XYZ file of N, CA, C and O in Angstrom:
212
model
N 0.307 6.992 8.408
C -0.881 6.488 7.754
C -2.004 6.387 8.777
O -1.776 6.102 9.933
N -3.200 6.577 8.318
C -4.365 6.372 9.166
C -5.331 5.446 8.440
O -5.368 5.404 7.219
N -6.077 4.689 9.212
C -7.048 3.797 8.586
C -8.380 4.513 8.465
O -8.670 5.452 9.196
N -9.190 4.054 7.552
C -10.461 4.686 7.251
C -11.509 3.603 7.083
O -11.301 2.647 6.351
N -12.631 3.745 7.797
C -13.734 2.795 7.658
C -14.991 3.591 7.347
O -15.357 4.494 8.083
N -15.620 3.270 6.238
C -16.838 3.951 5.810
C -17.997 2.970 5.760
O -17.841 1.868 5.260
N -19.151 3.406 6.277
C -20.339 2.581 6.109
C -20.996 3.022 4.819
O -21.154 4.211 4.562
N -21.358 2.069 4.008
C -21.904 2.363 2.696
C -22.908 1.288 2.323
O -23.209 0.401 3.116
N -23.438 1.385 1.115
C -24.366 0.371 0.613
C -23.999 0.044 -0.827
O -23.541 0.897 -1.576
N -24.195 -1.214 -1.177
C -23.925 -1.690 -2.535
C -25.218 -2.274 -3.090
O -25.900 -3.042 -2.410
N -25.538 -1.897 -4.330
C -26.735 -2.421 -4.985
C -26.397 -3.759 -5.620
O -25.561 -3.848 -6.507
N -27.013 -4.824 -5.128
C -26.713 -6.167 -5.617
C -27.983 -7.009 -5.594
O -28.734 -6.981 -4.625
N -28.203 -7.756 -6.633
C -29.366 -8.636 -6.748
C -30.680 -7.894 -6.514
O -31.591 -8.380 -5.846
N -30.772 -6.664 -7.039
C -32.014 -5.912 -6.983
C -32.301 -5.219 -5.668
O -33.404 -4.714 -5.462
N -31.321 -5.173 -4.758
C -31.551 -4.476 -3.489
C -30.247 -3.870 -2.963
O -29.155 -4.274 -3.353
N -30.411 -2.887 -2.091
C -29.260 -2.250 -1.459
C -28.864 -3.060 -0.234
O -29.702 -3.406 0.587
N -27.592 -3.346 -0.122
C -27.086 -4.109 1.017
C -26.023 -3.273 1.733
O -25.085 -2.782 1.121
N -26.202 -3.114 3.061
C -25.224 -2.361 3.849
C -23.899 -3.096 3.873
O -23.851 -4.323 3.927
N -22.841 -2.326 3.830
C -21.501 -2.904 3.866
C -20.536 -1.893 4.470
O -20.872 -0.720 4.629
N -19.379 -2.337 4.845
C -18.320 -1.456 5.320
C -17.191 -1.487 4.317
O -16.778 -2.551 3.858
N -16.695 -0.305 3.953
C -15.567 -0.188 3.044
C -14.354 0.233 3.873
O -14.401 1.215 4.591
N -13.297 -0.520 3.785
C -12.093 -0.240 4.558
C -10.994 0.220 3.620
O -10.811 -0.345 2.546
N -10.260 1.239 4.022
C -9.170 1.739 3.190
C -8.101 2.389 4.044
O -8.179 2.405 5.265
N -7.114 2.912 3.405
C -6.000 3.559 4.081
C -5.757 4.920 3.443
O -5.662 5.030 2.229
N -5.669 5.951 4.260
C -5.331 7.278 3.782
C -3.822 7.426 3.913
O -3.295 7.647 4.998
N -3.112 7.286 2.812
C -1.657 7.313 2.859
C -1.094 8.719 2.760
O 0.009 8.976 3.215
N -1.822 9.632 2.186
C -1.321 10.989 2.059
C -0.060 11.068 1.217
O 0.424 10.086 0.676
N 0.494 12.278 1.124
C 1.689 12.467 0.305
C 2.839 13.058 1.109
O 3.864 13.401 0.554
N 2.648 13.203 2.423
C 3.686 13.838 3.235
C 4.184 12.901 4.325
O 3.421 12.138 4.900
N 5.466 12.968 4.587
C 6.064 12.262 5.715
C 6.072 13.225 6.900
O 6.088 14.440 6.709
N 6.094 12.700 8.113
C 6.188 13.598 9.266
C 7.394 14.528 9.131
O 8.482 14.103 8.728
N 7.169 15.794 9.417
C 8.247 16.774 9.337
C 8.437 17.388 7.968
O 9.351 18.185 7.758
N 7.584 17.016 6.986
C 7.678 17.593 5.636
C 6.312 18.133 5.236
O 5.303 17.842 5.866
N 6.289 18.913 4.182
C 5.044 19.420 3.629
C 4.616 18.514 2.476
O 5.458 17.917 1.799
N 3.298 18.424 2.230
C 2.807 17.523 1.177
C 3.368 17.883 -0.197
O 3.575 17.015 -1.027
N 3.641 19.141 -0.438
C 4.198 19.565 -1.718
C 5.628 19.105 -1.944
O 6.115 19.134 -3.072
N 6.294 18.668 -0.885
C 7.677 18.206 -1.030
C 7.749 16.805 -1.636
O 8.785 16.422 -2.164
N 6.678 16.044 -1.533
C 6.631 14.670 -2.055
C 7.846 13.870 -1.594
O 8.587 13.296 -2.391
N 8.055 13.830 -0.285
C 9.245 13.216 0.306
C 9.176 11.691 0.374
O 10.187 11.045 0.630
N 8.022 11.123 0.146
C 7.887 9.668 0.209
C 8.413 9.073 -1.089
O 8.023 9.477 -2.183
N 9.286 8.096 -0.969
C 9.891 7.491 -2.157
C 9.043 6.336 -2.677
O 8.195 5.790 -1.966
N 9.292 5.959 -3.897
C 8.613 4.811 -4.501
C 8.860 3.556 -3.661
O 7.939 2.769 -3.429
N 10.080 3.392 -3.190
C 10.425 2.218 -2.383
C 9.618 2.169 -1.086
O 9.194 1.105 -0.646
N 9.396 3.344 -0.473
C 8.593 3.385 0.753
C 7.146 2.974 0.474
O 6.563 2.195 1.222
N 6.572 3.514 -0.611
C 5.202 3.129 -0.966
C 5.122 1.620 -1.208
O 4.203 0.954 -0.727
N 6.059 1.066 -1.943
C 6.033 -0.372 -2.232
C 6.152 -1.196 -0.946
O 5.474 -2.217 -0.794
N 6.989 -0.739 -0.014
C 7.117 -1.435 1.269
C 5.802 -1.373 2.039
O 5.345 -2.359 2.611
N 5.144 -0.204 2.033
C 3.864 -0.052 2.737
C 2.800 -0.945 2.100
O 1.989 -1.559 2.805
N 2.753 -1.009 0.783
C 1.756 -1.848 0.111
C 1.891 -3.301 0.537
O 0.905 -4.000 0.734
N 3.120 -3.772 0.695
C 3.347 -5.170 1.118
C 2.860 -5.411 2.537
O 2.518 -6.538 2.888
N 2.814 -4.380 3.356
C 2.383 -4.513 4.742
C 0.859 -4.490 4.905
O 0.355 -4.828 5.959
N 0.145 -4.126 3.849
C -1.320 -4.053 3.924
C -1.921 -5.446 3.748
O -1.466 -6.209 2.897
N -2.938 -5.737 4.554
C -3.577 -7.077 4.422
C -4.337 -7.233 3.124
O -4.646 -6.336 2.442
């Protein structure tokens, strides 16, 4: 997994306010596999979700 930080703006109360959007690029491939193999299991995704703040 890699983390992703984007600078963006949100329109709120009649004006644009700068903000940072943080996310995670989880992808669909495990190391040593191709993305088309879909080797990541449901249990692995659920475990990863619990580890996210």
